mmCIF file of C-alpha atoms in Angstrom:
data_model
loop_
_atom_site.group_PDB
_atom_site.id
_atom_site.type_symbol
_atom_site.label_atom_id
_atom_site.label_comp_id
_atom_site.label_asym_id
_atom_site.label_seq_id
_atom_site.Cartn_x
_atom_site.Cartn_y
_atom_site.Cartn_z
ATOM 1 C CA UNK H 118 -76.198 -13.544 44.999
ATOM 2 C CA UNK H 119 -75.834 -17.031 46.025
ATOM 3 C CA UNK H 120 -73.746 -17.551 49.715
ATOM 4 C CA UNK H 121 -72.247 -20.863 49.997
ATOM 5 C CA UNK H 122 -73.215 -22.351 53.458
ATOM 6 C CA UNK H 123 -70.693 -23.449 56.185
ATOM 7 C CA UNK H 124 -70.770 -25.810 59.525
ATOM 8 C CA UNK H 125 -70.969 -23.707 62.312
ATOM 9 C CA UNK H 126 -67.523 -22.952 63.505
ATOM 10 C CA UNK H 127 -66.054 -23.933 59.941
ATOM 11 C CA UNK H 128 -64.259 -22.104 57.330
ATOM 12 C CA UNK H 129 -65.818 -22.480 53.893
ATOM 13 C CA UNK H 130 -63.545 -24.737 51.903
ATOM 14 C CA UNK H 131 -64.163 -23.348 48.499
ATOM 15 C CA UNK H 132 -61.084 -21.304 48.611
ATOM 16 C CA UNK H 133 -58.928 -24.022 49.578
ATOM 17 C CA UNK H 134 -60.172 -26.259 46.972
ATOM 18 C CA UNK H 135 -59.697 -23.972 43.773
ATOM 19 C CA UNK H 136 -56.157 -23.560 45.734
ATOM 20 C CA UNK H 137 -55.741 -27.137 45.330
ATOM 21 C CA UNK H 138 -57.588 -27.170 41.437
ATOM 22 C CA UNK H 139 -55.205 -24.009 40.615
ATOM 23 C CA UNK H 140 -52.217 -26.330 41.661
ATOM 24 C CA UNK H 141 -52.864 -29.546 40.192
ATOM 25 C CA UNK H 142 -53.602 -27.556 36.817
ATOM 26 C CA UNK H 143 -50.387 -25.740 37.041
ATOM 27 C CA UNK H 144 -48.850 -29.169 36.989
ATOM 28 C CA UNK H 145 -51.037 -30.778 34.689
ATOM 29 C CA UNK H 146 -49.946 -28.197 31.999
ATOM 30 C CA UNK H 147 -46.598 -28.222 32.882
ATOM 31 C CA UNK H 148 -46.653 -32.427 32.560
ATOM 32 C CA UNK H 149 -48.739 -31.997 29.408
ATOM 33 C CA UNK H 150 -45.915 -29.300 28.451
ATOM 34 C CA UNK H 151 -43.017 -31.586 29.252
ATOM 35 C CA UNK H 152 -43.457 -33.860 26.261
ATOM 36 C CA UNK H 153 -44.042 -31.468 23.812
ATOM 37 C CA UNK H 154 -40.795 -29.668 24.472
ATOM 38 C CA UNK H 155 -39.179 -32.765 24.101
ATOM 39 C CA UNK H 156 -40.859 -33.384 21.107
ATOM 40 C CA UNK H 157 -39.961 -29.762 19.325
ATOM 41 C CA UNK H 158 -36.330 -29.756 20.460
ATOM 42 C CA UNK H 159 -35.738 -32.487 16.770
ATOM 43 C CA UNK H 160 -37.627 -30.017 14.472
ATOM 44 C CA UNK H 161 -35.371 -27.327 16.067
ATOM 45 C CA UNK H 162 -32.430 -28.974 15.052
ATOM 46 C CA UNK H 163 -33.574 -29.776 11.629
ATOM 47 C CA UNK H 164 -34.662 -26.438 11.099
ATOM 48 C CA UNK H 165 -31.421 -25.132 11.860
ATOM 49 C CA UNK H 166 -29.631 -28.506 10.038
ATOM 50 C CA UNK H 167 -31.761 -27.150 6.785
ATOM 51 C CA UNK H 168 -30.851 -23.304 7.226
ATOM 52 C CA UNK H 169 -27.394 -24.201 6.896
ATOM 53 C CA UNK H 170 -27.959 -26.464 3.895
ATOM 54 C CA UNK H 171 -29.833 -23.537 2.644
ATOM 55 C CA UNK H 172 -26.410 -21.331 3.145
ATOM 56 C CA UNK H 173 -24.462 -24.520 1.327
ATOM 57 C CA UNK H 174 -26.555 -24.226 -1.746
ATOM 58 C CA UNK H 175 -26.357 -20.290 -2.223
ATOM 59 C CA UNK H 176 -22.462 -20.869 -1.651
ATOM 60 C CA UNK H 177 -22.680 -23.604 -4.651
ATOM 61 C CA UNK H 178 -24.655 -20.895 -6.630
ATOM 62 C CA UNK H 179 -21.799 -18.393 -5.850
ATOM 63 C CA UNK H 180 -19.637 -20.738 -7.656
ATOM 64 C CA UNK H 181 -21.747 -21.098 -10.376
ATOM 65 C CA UNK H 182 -21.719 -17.414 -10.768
ATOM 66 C CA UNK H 183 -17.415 -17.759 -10.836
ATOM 67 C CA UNK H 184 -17.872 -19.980 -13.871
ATOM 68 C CA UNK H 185 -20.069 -17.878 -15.767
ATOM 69 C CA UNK H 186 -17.711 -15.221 -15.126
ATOM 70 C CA UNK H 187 -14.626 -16.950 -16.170
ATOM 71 C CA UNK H 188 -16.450 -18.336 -19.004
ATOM 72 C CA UNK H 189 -17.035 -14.260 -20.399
ATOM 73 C CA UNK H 190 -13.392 -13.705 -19.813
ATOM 74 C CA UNK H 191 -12.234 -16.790 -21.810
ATOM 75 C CA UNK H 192 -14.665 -15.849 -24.471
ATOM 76 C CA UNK H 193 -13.495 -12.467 -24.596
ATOM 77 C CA UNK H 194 -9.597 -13.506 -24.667
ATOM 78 C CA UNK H 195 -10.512 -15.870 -27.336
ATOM 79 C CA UNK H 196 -11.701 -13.544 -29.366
ATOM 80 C CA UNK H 197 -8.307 -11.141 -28.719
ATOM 81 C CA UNK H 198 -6.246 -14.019 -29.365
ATOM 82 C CA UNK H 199 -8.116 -14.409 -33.310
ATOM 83 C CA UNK H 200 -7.757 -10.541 -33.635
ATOM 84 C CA UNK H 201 -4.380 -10.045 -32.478
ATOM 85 C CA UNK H 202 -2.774 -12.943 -34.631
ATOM 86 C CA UNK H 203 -4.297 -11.029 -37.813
ATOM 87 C CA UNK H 204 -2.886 -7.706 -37.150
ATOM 88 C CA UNK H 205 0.547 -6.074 -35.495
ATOM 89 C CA UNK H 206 -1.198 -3.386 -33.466
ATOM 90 C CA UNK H 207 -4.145 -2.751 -30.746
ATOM 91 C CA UNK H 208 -6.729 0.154 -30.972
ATOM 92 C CA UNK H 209 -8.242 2.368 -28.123
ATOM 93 C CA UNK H 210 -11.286 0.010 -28.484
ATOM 94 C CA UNK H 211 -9.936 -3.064 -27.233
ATOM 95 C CA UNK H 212 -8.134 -1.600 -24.708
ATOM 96 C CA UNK H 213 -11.200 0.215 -23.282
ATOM 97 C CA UNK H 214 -13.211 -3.099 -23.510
ATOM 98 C CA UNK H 215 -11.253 -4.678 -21.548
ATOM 99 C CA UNK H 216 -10.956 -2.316 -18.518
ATOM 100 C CA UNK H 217 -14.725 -2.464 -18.997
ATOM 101 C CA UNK H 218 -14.586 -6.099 -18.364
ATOM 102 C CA UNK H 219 -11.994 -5.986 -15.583
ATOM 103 C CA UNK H 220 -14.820 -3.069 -13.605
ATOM 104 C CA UNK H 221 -17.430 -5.075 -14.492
ATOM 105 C CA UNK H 222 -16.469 -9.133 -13.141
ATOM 106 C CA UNK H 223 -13.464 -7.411 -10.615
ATOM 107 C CA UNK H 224 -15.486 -5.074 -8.508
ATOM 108 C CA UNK H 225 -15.336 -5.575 -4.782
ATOM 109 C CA UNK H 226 -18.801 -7.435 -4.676
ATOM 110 C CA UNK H 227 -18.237 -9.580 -8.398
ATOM 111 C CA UNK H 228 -16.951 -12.979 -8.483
ATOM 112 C CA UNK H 229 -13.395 -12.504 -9.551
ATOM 113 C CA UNK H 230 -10.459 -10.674 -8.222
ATOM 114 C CA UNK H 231 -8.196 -8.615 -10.084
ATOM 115 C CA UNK H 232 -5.821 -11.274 -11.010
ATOM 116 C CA UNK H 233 -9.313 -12.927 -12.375
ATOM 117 C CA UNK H 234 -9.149 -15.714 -9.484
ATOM 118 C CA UNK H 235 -12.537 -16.715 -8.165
ATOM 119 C CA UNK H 236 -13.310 -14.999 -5.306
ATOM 120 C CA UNK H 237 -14.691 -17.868 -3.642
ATOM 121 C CA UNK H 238 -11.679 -20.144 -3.431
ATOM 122 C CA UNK H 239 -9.839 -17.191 -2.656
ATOM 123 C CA UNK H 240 -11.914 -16.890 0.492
ATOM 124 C CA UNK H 241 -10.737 -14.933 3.087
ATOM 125 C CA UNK H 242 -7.131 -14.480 1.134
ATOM 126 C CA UNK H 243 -8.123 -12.453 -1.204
ATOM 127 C CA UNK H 244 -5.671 -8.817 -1.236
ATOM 128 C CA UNK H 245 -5.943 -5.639 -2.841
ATOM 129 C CA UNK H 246 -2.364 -4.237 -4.177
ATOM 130 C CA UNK H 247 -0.948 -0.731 -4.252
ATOM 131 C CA UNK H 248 2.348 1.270 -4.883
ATOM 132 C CA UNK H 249 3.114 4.858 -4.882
ATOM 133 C CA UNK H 250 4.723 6.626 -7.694
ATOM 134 C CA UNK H 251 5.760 10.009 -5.827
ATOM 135 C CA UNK H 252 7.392 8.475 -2.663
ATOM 136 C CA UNK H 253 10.707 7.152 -2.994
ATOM 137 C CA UNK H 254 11.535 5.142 -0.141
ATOM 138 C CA UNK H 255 13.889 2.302 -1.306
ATOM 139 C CA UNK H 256 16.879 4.464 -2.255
ATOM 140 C CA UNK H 257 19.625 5.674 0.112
ATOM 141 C CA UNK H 258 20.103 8.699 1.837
ATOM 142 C CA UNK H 259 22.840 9.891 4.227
ATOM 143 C CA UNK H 260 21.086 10.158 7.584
ATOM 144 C CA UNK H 261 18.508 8.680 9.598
ATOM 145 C CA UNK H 262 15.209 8.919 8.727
ATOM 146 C CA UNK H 263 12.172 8.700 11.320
ATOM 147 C CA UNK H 264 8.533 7.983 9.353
ATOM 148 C CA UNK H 265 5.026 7.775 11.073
ATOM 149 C CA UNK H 266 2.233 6.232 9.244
ATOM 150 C CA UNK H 267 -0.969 7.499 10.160
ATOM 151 C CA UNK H 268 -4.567 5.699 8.829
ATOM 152 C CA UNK H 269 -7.576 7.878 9.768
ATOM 153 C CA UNK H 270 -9.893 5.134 8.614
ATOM 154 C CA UNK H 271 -8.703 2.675 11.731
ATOM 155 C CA UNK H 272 -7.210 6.082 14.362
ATOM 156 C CA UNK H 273 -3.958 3.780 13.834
ATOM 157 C CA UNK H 274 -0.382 4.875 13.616
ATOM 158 C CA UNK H 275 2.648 2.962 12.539
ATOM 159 C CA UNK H 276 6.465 4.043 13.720
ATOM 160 C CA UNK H 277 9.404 2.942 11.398
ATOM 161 C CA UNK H 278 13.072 4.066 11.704
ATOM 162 C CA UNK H 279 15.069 3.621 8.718
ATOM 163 C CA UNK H 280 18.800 3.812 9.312
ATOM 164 C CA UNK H 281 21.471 5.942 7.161
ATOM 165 C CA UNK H 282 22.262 4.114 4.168
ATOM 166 C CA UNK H 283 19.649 1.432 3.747
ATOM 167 C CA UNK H 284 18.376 0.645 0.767
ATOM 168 C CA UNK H 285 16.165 -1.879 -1.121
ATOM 169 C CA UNK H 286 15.077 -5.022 0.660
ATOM 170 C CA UNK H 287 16.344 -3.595 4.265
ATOM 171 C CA UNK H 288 13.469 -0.941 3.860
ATOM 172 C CA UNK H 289 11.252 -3.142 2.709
ATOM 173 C CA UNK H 290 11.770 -5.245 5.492
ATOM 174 C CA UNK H 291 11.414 -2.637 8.034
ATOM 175 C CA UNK H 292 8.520 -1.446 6.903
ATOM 176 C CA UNK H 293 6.935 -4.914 6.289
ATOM 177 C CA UNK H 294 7.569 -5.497 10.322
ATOM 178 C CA UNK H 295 6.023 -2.234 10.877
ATOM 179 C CA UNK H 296 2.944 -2.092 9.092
ATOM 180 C CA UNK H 297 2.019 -6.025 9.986
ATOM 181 C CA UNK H 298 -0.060 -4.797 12.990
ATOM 182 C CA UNK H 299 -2.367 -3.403 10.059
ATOM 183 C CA UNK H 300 -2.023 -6.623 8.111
ATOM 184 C CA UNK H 301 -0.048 -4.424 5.680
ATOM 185 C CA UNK H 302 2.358 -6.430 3.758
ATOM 186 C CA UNK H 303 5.205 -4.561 2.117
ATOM 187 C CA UNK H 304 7.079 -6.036 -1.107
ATOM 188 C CA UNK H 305 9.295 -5.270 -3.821
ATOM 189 C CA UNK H 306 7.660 -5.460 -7.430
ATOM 190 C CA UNK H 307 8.866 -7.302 -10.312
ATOM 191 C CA UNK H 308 9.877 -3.319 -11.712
ATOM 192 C CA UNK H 309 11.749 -2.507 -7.811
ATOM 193 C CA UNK H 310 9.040 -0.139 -6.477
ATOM 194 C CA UNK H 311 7.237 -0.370 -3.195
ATOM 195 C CA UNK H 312 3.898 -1.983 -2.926
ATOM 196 C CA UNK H 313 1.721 -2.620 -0.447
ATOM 197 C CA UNK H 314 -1.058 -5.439 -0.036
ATOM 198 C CA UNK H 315 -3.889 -6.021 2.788
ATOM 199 C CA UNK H 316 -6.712 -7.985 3.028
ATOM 200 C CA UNK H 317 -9.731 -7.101 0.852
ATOM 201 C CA UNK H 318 -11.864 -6.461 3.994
ATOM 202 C CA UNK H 319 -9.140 -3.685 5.095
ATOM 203 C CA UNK H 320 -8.517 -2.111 1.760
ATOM 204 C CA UNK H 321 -10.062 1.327 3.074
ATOM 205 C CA UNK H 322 -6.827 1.823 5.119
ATOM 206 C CA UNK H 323 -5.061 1.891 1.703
ATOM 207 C CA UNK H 324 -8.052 3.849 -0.725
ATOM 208 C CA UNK H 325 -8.426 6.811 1.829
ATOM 209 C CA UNK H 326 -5.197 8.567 1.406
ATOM 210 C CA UNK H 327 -2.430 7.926 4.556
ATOM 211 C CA UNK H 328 -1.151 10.775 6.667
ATOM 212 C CA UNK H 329 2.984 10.658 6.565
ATOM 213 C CA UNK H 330 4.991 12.701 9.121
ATOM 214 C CA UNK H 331 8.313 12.767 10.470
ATOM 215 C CA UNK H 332 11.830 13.516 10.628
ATOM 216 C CA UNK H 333 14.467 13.202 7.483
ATOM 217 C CA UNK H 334 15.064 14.212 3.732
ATOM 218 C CA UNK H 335 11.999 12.596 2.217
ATOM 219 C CA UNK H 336 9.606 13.586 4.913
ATOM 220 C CA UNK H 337 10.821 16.343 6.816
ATOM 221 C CA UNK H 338 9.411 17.403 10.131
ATOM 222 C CA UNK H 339 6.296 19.054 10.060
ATOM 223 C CA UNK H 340 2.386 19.001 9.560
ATOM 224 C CA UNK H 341 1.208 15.642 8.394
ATOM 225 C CA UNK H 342 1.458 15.004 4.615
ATOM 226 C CA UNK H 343 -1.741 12.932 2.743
ATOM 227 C CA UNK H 344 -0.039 10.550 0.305
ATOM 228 C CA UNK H 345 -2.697 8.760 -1.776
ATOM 229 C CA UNK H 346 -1.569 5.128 -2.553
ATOM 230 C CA UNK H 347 -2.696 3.715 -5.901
ATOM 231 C CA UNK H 348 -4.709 0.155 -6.423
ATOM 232 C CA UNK H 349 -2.354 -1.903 -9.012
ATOM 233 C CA UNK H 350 -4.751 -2.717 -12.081
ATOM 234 C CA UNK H 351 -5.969 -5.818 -12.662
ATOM 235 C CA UNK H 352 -4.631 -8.399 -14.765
ATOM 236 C CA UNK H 353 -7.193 -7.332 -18.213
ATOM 237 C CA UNK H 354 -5.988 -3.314 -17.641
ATOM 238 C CA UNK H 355 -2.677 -4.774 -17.808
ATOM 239 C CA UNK H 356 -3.149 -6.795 -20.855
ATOM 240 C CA UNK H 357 -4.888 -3.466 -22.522
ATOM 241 C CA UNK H 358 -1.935 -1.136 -21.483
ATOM 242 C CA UNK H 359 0.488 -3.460 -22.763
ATOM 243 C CA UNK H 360 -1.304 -3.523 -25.957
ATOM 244 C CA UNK H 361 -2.015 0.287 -26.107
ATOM 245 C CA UNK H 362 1.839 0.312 -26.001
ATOM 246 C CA UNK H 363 2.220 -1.755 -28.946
ATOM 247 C CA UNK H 364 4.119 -4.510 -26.863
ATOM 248 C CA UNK H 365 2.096 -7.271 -28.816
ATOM 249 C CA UNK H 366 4.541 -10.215 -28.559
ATOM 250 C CA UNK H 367 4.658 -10.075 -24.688
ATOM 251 C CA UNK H 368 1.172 -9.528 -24.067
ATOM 252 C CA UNK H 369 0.266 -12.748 -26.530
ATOM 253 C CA UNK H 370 2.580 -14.551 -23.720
ATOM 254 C CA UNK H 371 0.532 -13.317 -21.056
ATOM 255 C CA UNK H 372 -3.176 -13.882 -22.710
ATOM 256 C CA UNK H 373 -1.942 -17.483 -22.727
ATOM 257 C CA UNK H 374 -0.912 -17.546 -19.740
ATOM 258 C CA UNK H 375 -4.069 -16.216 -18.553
ATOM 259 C CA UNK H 376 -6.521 -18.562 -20.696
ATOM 260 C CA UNK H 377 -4.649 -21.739 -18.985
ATOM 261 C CA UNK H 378 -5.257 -20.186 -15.092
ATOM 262 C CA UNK H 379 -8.568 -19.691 -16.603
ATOM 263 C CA UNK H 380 -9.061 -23.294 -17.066
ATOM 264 C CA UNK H 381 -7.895 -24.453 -14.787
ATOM 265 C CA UNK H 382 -9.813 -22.301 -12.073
ATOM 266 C CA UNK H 383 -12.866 -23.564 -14.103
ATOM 267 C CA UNK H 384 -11.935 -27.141 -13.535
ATOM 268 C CA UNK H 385 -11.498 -26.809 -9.774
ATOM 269 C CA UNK H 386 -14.698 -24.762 -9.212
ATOM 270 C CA UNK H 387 -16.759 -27.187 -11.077
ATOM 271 C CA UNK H 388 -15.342 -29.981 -9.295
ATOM 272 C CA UNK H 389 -15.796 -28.245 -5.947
ATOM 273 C CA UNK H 390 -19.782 -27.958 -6.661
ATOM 274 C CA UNK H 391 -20.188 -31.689 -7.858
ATOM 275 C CA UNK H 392 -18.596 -32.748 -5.257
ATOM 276 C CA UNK H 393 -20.196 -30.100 -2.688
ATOM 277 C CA UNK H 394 -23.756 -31.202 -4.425
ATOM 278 C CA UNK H 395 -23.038 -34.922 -4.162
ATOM 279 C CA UNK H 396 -22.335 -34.597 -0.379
ATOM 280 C CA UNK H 397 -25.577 -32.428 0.331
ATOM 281 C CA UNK H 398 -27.710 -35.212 -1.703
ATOM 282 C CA UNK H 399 -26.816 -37.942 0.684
ATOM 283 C CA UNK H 400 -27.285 -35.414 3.963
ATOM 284 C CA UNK H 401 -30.774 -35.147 2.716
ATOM 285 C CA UNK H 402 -31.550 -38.505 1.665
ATOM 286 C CA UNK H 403 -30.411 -39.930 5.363
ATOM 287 C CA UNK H 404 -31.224 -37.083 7.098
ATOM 288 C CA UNK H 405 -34.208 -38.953 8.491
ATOM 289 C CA UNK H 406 -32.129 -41.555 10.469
ATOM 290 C CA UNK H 407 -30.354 -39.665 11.810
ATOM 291 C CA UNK H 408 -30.073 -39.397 15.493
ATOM 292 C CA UNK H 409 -30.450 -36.068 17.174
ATOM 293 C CA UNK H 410 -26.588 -36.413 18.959
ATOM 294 C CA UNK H 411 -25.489 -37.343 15.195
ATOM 295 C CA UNK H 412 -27.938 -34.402 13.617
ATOM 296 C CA UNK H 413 -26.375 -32.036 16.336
ATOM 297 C CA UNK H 414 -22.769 -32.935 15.012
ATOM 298 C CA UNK H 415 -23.970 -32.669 11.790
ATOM 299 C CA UNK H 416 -24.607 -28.821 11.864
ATOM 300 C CA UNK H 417 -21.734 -28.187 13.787
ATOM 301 C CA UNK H 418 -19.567 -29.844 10.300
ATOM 302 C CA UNK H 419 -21.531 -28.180 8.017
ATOM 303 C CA UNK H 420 -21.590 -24.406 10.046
ATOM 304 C CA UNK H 421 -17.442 -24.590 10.619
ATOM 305 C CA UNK H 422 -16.860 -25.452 7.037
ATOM 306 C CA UNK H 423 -19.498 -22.721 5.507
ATOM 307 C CA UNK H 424 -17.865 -19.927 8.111
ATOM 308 C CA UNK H 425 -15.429 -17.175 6.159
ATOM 309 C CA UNK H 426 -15.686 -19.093 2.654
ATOM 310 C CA UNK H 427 -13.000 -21.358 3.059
ATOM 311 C CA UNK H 428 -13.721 -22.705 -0.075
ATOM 312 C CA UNK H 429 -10.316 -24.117 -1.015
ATOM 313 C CA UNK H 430 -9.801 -25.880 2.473
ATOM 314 C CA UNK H 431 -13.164 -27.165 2.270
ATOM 315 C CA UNK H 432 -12.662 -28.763 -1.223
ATOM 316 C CA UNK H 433 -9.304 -30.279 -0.969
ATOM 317 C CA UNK H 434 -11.527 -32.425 2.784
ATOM 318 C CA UNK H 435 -14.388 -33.321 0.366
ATOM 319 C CA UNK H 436 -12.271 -34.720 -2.206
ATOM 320 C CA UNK H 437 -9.908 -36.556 0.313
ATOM 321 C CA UNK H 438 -13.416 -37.993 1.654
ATOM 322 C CA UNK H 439 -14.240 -39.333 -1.369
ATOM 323 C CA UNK H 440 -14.804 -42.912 -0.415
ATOM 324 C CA UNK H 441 -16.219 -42.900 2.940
ATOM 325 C CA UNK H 442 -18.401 -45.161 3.874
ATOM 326 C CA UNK H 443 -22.191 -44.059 3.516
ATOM 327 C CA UNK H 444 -22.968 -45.481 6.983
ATOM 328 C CA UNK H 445 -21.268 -42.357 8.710
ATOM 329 C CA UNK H 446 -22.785 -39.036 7.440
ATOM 330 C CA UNK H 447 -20.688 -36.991 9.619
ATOM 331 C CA UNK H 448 -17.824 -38.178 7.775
ATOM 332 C CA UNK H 449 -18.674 -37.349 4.611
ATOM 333 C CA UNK H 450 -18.191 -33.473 5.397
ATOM 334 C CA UNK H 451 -15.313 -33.821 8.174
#
């Protein structure tokens, strides 16, 4: 063992000196830190700059997906628009291909919606509509009636009073005030029953069946009754009921009715991705130059546009951007 020597009196300054050593490495790595920090705060930023572009190109693929889906349904309508102009009636077959279709393109995860609208330009939009056949609620009765709409799905509860005598649209409109707390919308259909429509996101409230109580003729006082509202069917089971019921004149009406939404939902998804593409191109190409205030702003475009697939929104801004100047990125997705 080796025992460093000292002045008489002293105090060995070893200690003091890898004190001092310990320090001034402390702060040499935290100075040789400093600049590296500085350095990695940019690739930061364009990593996160490039995740989002990453998000922007699977929303563009999304689309694509909408097109190849409308594209199967205007094939298949095609081909019922040959068929039906060479005979006067429609067999079980075509009927059960096209609620095949309709569950295969309409689902709650495929591309269209049940009016075959593409679920992206939808966006957040998109409802799911219902009606119940063995509730009568639009037609007068005599006295008061007191109903309470229970949802198990949200532990929710909706009050509505409906007075002696009302009828129709007054119902409606009491129950539409009512059930908005549950973004419930209540309507009159085109044949004067009661449907209901929510948001696609809620639609459980709707599939489980509701618990009705309360006081009056329809519902009278008691235990809870489970009503089970039904989903309206989409716009092919429509076409194929229609059809199964011989009605062949007024379902040709609607097929061409629904070939010419068809384009022209075609025509404004395309023209969203072009236009989508075109504006990521020149982000990329000029990404580079960009300063890291500018790159910052950038993302924060880009991330509010790409939240809740506001597709529609976003298109209509791209195409009223159309000639911006190319010196101001930003701009181009503003």
């Amino acid at each position: 063992m080796q025992i460093q020597q000292t002045r008489p009196g002293g105090v060995a300054e070893a200690p003091a000196q890898l004190k001092l050593r310990g320090q001034a490495s402390v702060q040499g790595k935290n100075k040789s830190r400093q600049p590296v920090a500085m350095d990695r705060h940019p690739n930061v930023a364009r990593l996160e700059r490039w995740a989002l572009i990453g998000t922007a190109q699977q929303r563009i693929a999304h689309a694509q997906g909408g097109e190849q889906a409308l594209g199967q349904v205007w094939g298949e309508l095609k081909r019922l628009e040959r068929q039906l102009s060479q005979t006067t009636s429609a067999g079980g077959e075509i009927v059960q291909r096209l609620r095949t279709l309709e569950e295969k393109l309409t689902s709650q995860d495929a591309p269209l919606t049940d009016a075959l609208k593409p679920r992206l330009l939808n966006g957040a939009g998109s409802r799911v509509h219902y009606g119940v056949d063995h509730l009568e609620l639009l037609t007068a009765k005599p006295t008061a009636e007191r109903l309470v709409l229970a949802f198990p799905v949200s532990n929710s509860a909706v009050e509505v009073l409906i007075p002696a005598g009302a009828q129709g649209q007054e119902v409606i409109k009491r129950l539409d005030q009512a059930l908005n707390k549950e973004q419930i919308q209540a309507r009159m259909s085109e044949q004067g029953k009661l449907e209901l429509s929510l948001p696609e996101a809620q639609r459980r409230k709707l599939d489980e069946p509701v618990l009705i109580s309360g006081e009056g003729i329809r519902i009278p006082a008691g235990n809870p009754v489970p009503v089970k509202f039904k989903q309206h069917p989409g716009q092919l089971s429509l076409l194929g009921e229609g059809l199964g019921r011989g009605e062949i004149k007024q379902e040709q009406r609607r097929l061409h009715k629904l070939l010419g939404e068809i384009e022209q939902s075609v025509r404004e998804l395309k023209q969203f991705r072009q236009k989508m593409v075109q504006q990521l191109d020149k982000v990329k190409s000029r990404s580079q130059s960009l300063k890291l205030d500018e790159l910052e702003q950038l993302q924060s475009k880009l991330s509010s546009q790409l939240k809740d697939g506001g597709f529609a929104g976003t298109m209509a801004g791209l195409l009223a951007q159309a000639n911006v100047s190319r010196q101001n990125v930003v701009a181009l997705l503003a």
